[in-house]
């Protein structure tokens, strides 16, 4: 009895942040924005591929948002797909050095990342149009596509440092979390909580209102449209779909670069060529998003005292625990650990145990809010997803439906 009610209490508590992860809210917002911009002939194709039959007669015909998190739910069952949610370059170390991908290329297998994943499922869906991809395969490819385009617009899915920030403990309003979770959900959750009340009223745009589903983030989506897509970004948003022609991709000129490409090192054009064409170019789209890691995502405090010392101490402690479990006789001096973590901290810090860096501050989250960084990423994800789906399924071709 006590255990049962405890479980209920815990589930109740975790339900809220869980429901607001980029794994849920972020992906659903991207999908909903995309739905607004689909050409009218696209949705019937999508409903058909998704085999959509909704018992509720008032439900919209079908919607991209409910399938946008399918790939995360399947992630552990289909282990092979886990690497397709992100991409990390071996030389990348934001905020000190942002490489995309740098001389040593991507970590992992060729094409086995989110950029290759988008290319792969797009190819499968193109062949569905030609009758060469089966129904079930097309359905999975579509669900992956909706998800991967969302993942690609989360900057920490584009770097491998510290497992995309999962290993970087930080504070948010005094509570411990990590950098990845902060960007996955907590920034969005705060933005949703602080939307002005006037956005709970419908906007005079039936196309927008028709795509909303009565969720807690409907007002937030209205705000992204009203202040962003219909206002600040109205002129630049069509440019978000542009793909550089191969000539325009920056090509290294010098003798050293030519030598490098001879021995198989990456040039930007080679890298782009693996995934990009003139209509769908995940690599080109991802480049400026990856840059955000150096510009705004990675708090510089993480690489400065006292937080660097915390990280070193934790890493040593973690490693010495690993050593201890494997061989109780082995001692940490093998790895040059002459200080215990406590001594290490004590050597640098007097007084109480230092806390992790707090990021719900004017200098960090305040700047992100002011510059609408998260809102713009969600909007770009939505526009690009709509563009790719229109390219795949509409007679009208590439581009987005105008409001
Ligand atoms: C997608 O990936 C699968 C498995 O790696 C591969 O067999 C297939 O050829 C790829 N398809 C496309 C269109 O890239
Ligand atoms: C579509 O739904 C029908 C009936 O619900 C089912 O028989 C069929 O297997 C489904 N197809 C796919 C591709 O899931
Ligand atoms: C809501 O109020 C804000 C000011 O708080 C204003 O800038 C915005 O235009 C309003 N939005 C709508 C849809 O009226």
PDB file of N, CA and C in Angstrom, residues 255-307:
ATOM      1  N   UNK A 255      47.489  24.164 -50.733  1.00  0.00           N
ATOM      2  CA  UNK A 255      48.143  22.890 -51.055  1.00  0.00           C
ATOM      3  C   UNK A 255      47.964  21.881 -49.918  1.00  0.00           C
ATOM      4  N   UNK A 256      48.057  22.375 -48.703  1.00  0.00           N
ATOM      5  CA  UNK A 256      47.905  21.476 -47.559  1.00  0.00           C
ATOM      6  C   UNK A 256      46.532  20.828 -47.564  1.00  0.00           C
ATOM      7  N   UNK A 257      45.489  21.648 -47.854  1.00  0.00           N
ATOM      8  CA  UNK A 257      44.134  21.106 -47.873  1.00  0.00           C
ATOM      9  C   UNK A 257      43.981  20.070 -48.975  1.00  0.00           C
ATOM     10  N   UNK A 258      44.607  20.367 -50.133  1.00  0.00           N
ATOM     11  CA  UNK A 258      44.499  19.412 -51.229  1.00  0.00           C
ATOM     12  C   UNK A 258      45.166  18.099 -50.861  1.00  0.00           C
ATOM     13  N   UNK A 259      46.298  18.217 -50.183  1.00  0.00           N
ATOM     14  CA  UNK A 259      47.006  17.024 -49.725  1.00  0.00           C
ATOM     15  C   UNK A 259      46.132  16.246 -48.755  1.00  0.00           C
ATOM     16  N   UNK A 260      45.466  17.001 -47.849  1.00  0.00           N
ATOM     17  CA  UNK A 260      44.602  16.362 -46.859  1.00  0.00           C
ATOM     18  C   UNK A 260      43.490  15.573 -47.536  1.00  0.00           C
ATOM     19  N   UNK A 261      42.901  16.184 -48.570  1.00  0.00           N
ATOM     20  CA  UNK A 261      41.791  15.475 -49.201  1.00  0.00           C
ATOM     21  C   UNK A 261      42.323  14.253 -49.964  1.00  0.00           C
ATOM     22  N   UNK A 262      43.586  14.329 -50.428  1.00  0.00           N
ATOM     23  CA  UNK A 262      44.198  13.166 -51.081  1.00  0.00           C
ATOM     24  C   UNK A 262      44.298  11.992 -50.115  1.00  0.00           C
ATOM     25  N   UNK A 263      44.644  12.279 -48.876  1.00  0.00           N
ATOM     26  CA  UNK A 263      44.774  11.185 -47.915  1.00  0.00           C
ATOM     27  C   UNK A 263      43.462  10.920 -47.188  1.00  0.00           C
ATOM     28  N   UNK A 264      42.376  11.440 -47.754  1.00  0.00           N
ATOM     29  CA  UNK A 264      41.066  11.045 -47.263  1.00  0.00           C
ATOM     30  C   UNK A 264      40.523  11.892 -46.131  1.00  0.00           C
ATOM     31  N   UNK A 265      41.155  13.040 -45.882  1.00  0.00           N
ATOM     32  CA  UNK A 265      40.583  13.900 -44.846  1.00  0.00           C
ATOM     33  C   UNK A 265      39.445  14.719 -45.426  1.00  0.00           C
ATOM     34  N   UNK A 266      38.513  15.108 -44.586  1.00  0.00           N
ATOM     35  CA  UNK A 266      37.273  15.709 -45.059  1.00  0.00           C
ATOM     36  C   UNK A 266      37.441  17.128 -45.543  1.00  0.00           C
ATOM     37  N   UNK A 267      36.906  17.420 -46.683  1.00  0.00           N
ATOM     38  CA  UNK A 267      36.691  18.819 -47.032  1.00  0.00           C
ATOM     39  C   UNK A 267      35.199  19.067 -46.843  1.00  0.00           C
ATOM     40  N   UNK A 268      34.859  20.347 -46.692  1.00  0.00           N
ATOM     41  CA  UNK A 268      33.452  20.670 -46.442  1.00  0.00           C
ATOM     42  C   UNK A 268      32.571  20.122 -47.563  1.00  0.00           C
ATOM     43  N   UNK A 269      33.095  20.200 -48.810  1.00  0.00           N
ATOM     44  CA  UNK A 269      32.258  19.754 -49.920  1.00  0.00           C
ATOM     45  C   UNK A 269      32.034  18.243 -49.856  1.00  0.00           C
ATOM     46  N   UNK A 270      33.092  17.488 -49.515  1.00  0.00           N
ATOM     47  CA  UNK A 270      32.926  16.033 -49.384  1.00  0.00           C
ATOM     48  C   UNK A 270      31.886  15.714 -48.323  1.00  0.00           C
ATOM     49  N   UNK A 271      32.004  16.417 -47.181  1.00  0.00           N
ATOM     50  CA  UNK A 271      31.107  16.136 -46.064  1.00  0.00           C
ATOM     51  C   UNK A 271      29.665  16.434 -46.474  1.00  0.00           C
ATOM     52  N   UNK A 272      29.467  17.593 -47.098  1.00  0.00           N
ATOM     53  CA  UNK A 272      28.115  17.955 -47.519  1.00  0.00           C
ATOM     54  C   UNK A 272      27.594  16.945 -48.534  1.00  0.00           C
ATOM     55  N   UNK A 273      28.484  16.490 -49.419  1.00  0.00           N
ATOM     56  CA  UNK A 273      28.075  15.576 -50.477  1.00  0.00           C
ATOM     57  C   UNK A 273      27.505  14.264 -49.959  1.00  0.00           C
ATOM     58  N   UNK A 274      27.895  13.881 -48.751  1.00  0.00           N
ATOM     59  CA  UNK A 274      27.387  12.620 -48.207  1.00  0.00           C
ATOM     60  C   UNK A 274      25.899  12.690 -47.875  1.00  0.00           C
ATOM     61  N   UNK A 275      25.408  13.872 -47.549  1.00  0.00           N
ATOM     62  CA  UNK A 275      24.018  13.953 -47.076  1.00  0.00           C
ATOM     63  C   UNK A 275      23.158  14.968 -47.826  1.00  0.00           C
ATOM     64  N   UNK A 276      23.781  15.945 -48.477  1.00  0.00           N
ATOM     65  CA  UNK A 276      23.005  17.082 -48.968  1.00  0.00           C
ATOM     66  C   UNK A 276      22.769  17.018 -50.473  1.00  0.00           C
ATOM     67  N   UNK A 277      21.609  17.462 -50.901  1.00  0.00           N
ATOM     68  CA  UNK A 277      21.396  17.766 -52.317  1.00  0.00           C
ATOM     69  C   UNK A 277      20.721  19.133 -52.415  1.00  0.00           C
ATOM     70  N   UNK A 278      20.225  19.465 -53.587  1.00  0.00           N
ATOM     71  CA  UNK A 278      19.729  20.839 -53.755  1.00  0.00           C
ATOM     72  C   UNK A 278      18.393  21.094 -53.065  1.00  0.00           C
ATOM     73  N   UNK A 279      17.696  20.026 -52.624  1.00  0.00           N
ATOM     74  CA  UNK A 279      16.390  20.212 -51.971  1.00  0.00           C
ATOM     75  C   UNK A 279      16.422  19.905 -50.474  1.00  0.00           C
ATOM     76  N   UNK A 280      17.201  18.909 -50.100  1.00  0.00           N
ATOM     77  CA  UNK A 280      17.253  18.488 -48.701  1.00  0.00           C
ATOM     78  C   UNK A 280      18.720  18.487 -48.292  1.00  0.00           C
ATOM     79  N   UNK A 281      19.081  19.375 -47.354  1.00  0.00           N
ATOM     80  CA  UNK A 281      20.508  19.537 -47.042  1.00  0.00           C
ATOM     81  C   UNK A 281      20.733  19.619 -45.528  1.00  0.00           C
ATOM     82  N   UNK A 282      20.560  18.507 -44.836  1.00  0.00           N
ATOM     83  CA  UNK A 282      20.705  18.539 -43.377  1.00  0.00           C
ATOM     84  C   UNK A 282      22.057  19.072 -42.901  1.00  0.00           C
ATOM     85  N   UNK A 283      23.122  18.786 -43.639  1.00  0.00           N
ATOM     86  CA  UNK A 283      24.432  19.273 -43.189  1.00  0.00           C
ATOM     87  C   UNK A 283      24.492  20.802 -43.231  1.00  0.00           C
ATOM     88  N   UNK A 284      24.057  21.380 -44.364  1.00  0.00           N
ATOM     89  CA  UNK A 284      24.081  22.843 -44.485  1.00  0.00           C
ATOM     90  C   UNK A 284      23.160  23.487 -43.444  1.00  0.00           C
ATOM     91  N   UNK A 285      22.004  22.885 -43.211  1.00  0.00           N
ATOM     92  CA  UNK A 285      21.075  23.447 -42.223  1.00  0.00           C
ATOM     93  C   UNK A 285      21.653  23.350 -40.809  1.00  0.00           C
ATOM     94  N   UNK A 286      22.385  22.280 -40.562  1.00  0.00           N
ATOM     95  CA  UNK A 286      22.884  22.046 -39.200  1.00  0.00           C
ATOM     96  C   UNK A 286      24.063  22.950 -38.848  1.00  0.00           C
ATOM     97  N   UNK A 287      24.825  23.401 -39.853  1.00  0.00           N
ATOM     98  CA  UNK A 287      26.048  24.169 -39.546  1.00  0.00           C
ATOM     99  C   UNK A 287      25.827  25.348 -38.588  1.00  0.00           C
ATOM    100  N   UNK A 288      24.905  26.272 -38.905  1.00  0.00           N
ATOM    101  CA  UNK A 288      24.729  27.395 -37.969  1.00  0.00           C
ATOM    102  C   UNK A 288      24.142  26.969 -36.617  1.00  0.00           C
ATOM    103  N   UNK A 289      23.393  25.874 -36.598  1.00  0.00           N
ATOM    104  CA  UNK A 289      22.836  25.399 -35.324  1.00  0.00           C
ATOM    105  C   UNK A 289      23.970  24.874 -34.450  1.00  0.00           C
ATOM    106  N   UNK A 290      24.886  24.146 -35.078  1.00  0.00           N
ATOM    107  CA  UNK A 290      26.045  23.649 -34.325  1.00  0.00           C
ATOM    108  C   UNK A 290      26.854  24.798 -33.736  1.00  0.00           C
ATOM    109  N   UNK A 291      26.991  25.882 -34.499  1.00  0.00           N
ATOM    110  CA  UNK A 291      27.776  27.046 -34.026  1.00  0.00           C
ATOM    111  C   UNK A 291      27.223  27.615 -32.728  1.00  0.00           C
ATOM    112  N   UNK A 292      25.918  27.480 -32.537  1.00  0.00           N
ATOM    113  CA  UNK A 292      25.313  28.005 -31.305  1.00  0.00           C
ATOM    114  C   UNK A 292      25.960  27.400 -30.061  1.00  0.00           C
ATOM    115  N   UNK A 293      26.498  26.189 -30.201  1.00  0.00           N
ATOM    116  CA  UNK A 293      27.149  25.564 -29.051  1.00  0.00           C
ATOM    117  C   UNK A 293      28.285  26.421 -28.525  1.00  0.00           C
ATOM    118  N   UNK A 294      29.062  27.026 -29.457  1.00  0.00           N
ATOM    119  CA  UNK A 294      30.159  27.896 -29.028  1.00  0.00           C
ATOM    120  C   UNK A 294      29.657  29.284 -28.658  1.00  0.00           C
ATOM    121  N   UNK A 295      28.590  29.722 -29.335  1.00  0.00           N
ATOM    122  CA  UNK A 295      28.154  31.104 -29.140  1.00  0.00           C
ATOM    123  C   UNK A 295      27.345  31.292 -27.858  1.00  0.00           C
ATOM    124  N   UNK A 296      26.509  30.287 -27.508  1.00  0.00           N
ATOM    125  CA  UNK A 296      25.529  30.587 -26.459  1.00  0.00           C
ATOM    126  C   UNK A 296      25.174  29.377 -25.582  1.00  0.00           C
ATOM    127  N   UNK A 297      25.326  28.157 -26.118  1.00  0.00           N
ATOM    128  CA  UNK A 297      24.835  26.983 -25.388  1.00  0.00           C
ATOM    129  C   UNK A 297      25.784  26.581 -24.261  1.00  0.00           C
ATOM    130  N   UNK A 298      27.078  26.521 -24.577  1.00  0.00           N
ATOM    131  CA  UNK A 298      28.022  26.034 -23.577  1.00  0.00           C
ATOM    132  C   UNK A 298      28.399  27.140 -22.605  1.00  0.00           C
ATOM    133  N   UNK A 299      28.015  27.027 -21.328  1.00  0.00           N
ATOM    134  CA  UNK A 299      28.360  28.096 -20.394  1.00  0.00           C
ATOM    135  C   UNK A 299      29.873  28.109 -20.192  1.00  0.00           C
ATOM    136  N   UNK A 300      30.498  29.286 -20.349  1.00  0.00           N
ATOM    137  CA  UNK A 300      31.955  29.319 -20.260  1.00  0.00           C
ATOM    138  C   UNK A 300      32.434  28.932 -18.858  1.00  0.00           C
ATOM    139  N   UNK A 301      31.556  29.093 -17.860  1.00  0.00           N
ATOM    140  CA  UNK A 301      31.939  28.746 -16.489  1.00  0.00           C
ATOM    141  C   UNK A 301      32.331  27.267 -16.355  1.00  0.00           C
ATOM    142  N   UNK A 302      31.784  26.422 -17.227  1.00  0.00           N
ATOM    143  CA  UNK A 302      32.088  24.989 -17.100  1.00  0.00           C
ATOM    144  C   UNK A 302      33.566  24.710 -17.320  1.00  0.00           C
ATOM    145  N   UNK A 303      34.257  25.605 -18.009  1.00  0.00           N
ATOM    146  CA  UNK A 303      35.678  25.411 -18.267  1.00  0.00           C
ATOM    147  C   UNK A 303      36.546  26.380 -17.476  1.00  0.00           C
ATOM    148  N   UNK A 304      35.976  26.931 -16.418  1.00  0.00           N
ATOM    149  CA  UNK A 304      36.738  27.844 -15.570  1.00  0.00           C
ATOM    150  C   UNK A 304      36.630  27.384 -14.125  1.00  0.00           C
ATOM    151  N   UNK A 305      37.632  27.743 -13.290  1.00  0.00           N
ATOM    152  CA  UNK A 305      37.497  27.423 -11.868  1.00  0.00           C
ATOM    153  C   UNK A 305      36.305  28.168 -11.287  1.00  0.00           C
ATOM    154  N   UNK A 306      35.586  27.646 -10.284  1.00  0.00           N
ATOM    155  CA  UNK A 306      35.890  26.363  -9.632  1.00  0.00           C
ATOM    156  C   UNK A 306      35.271  25.151 -10.343  1.00  0.00           C
ATOM    157  N   UNK A 307      34.464  25.392 -11.377  1.00  0.00           N
ATOM    158  CA  UNK A 307      33.682  24.275 -11.921  1.00  0.00           C
ATOM    159  C   UNK A 307      34.554  23.271 -12.665  1.00  0.00           C
TER     160      UNK A 307
END
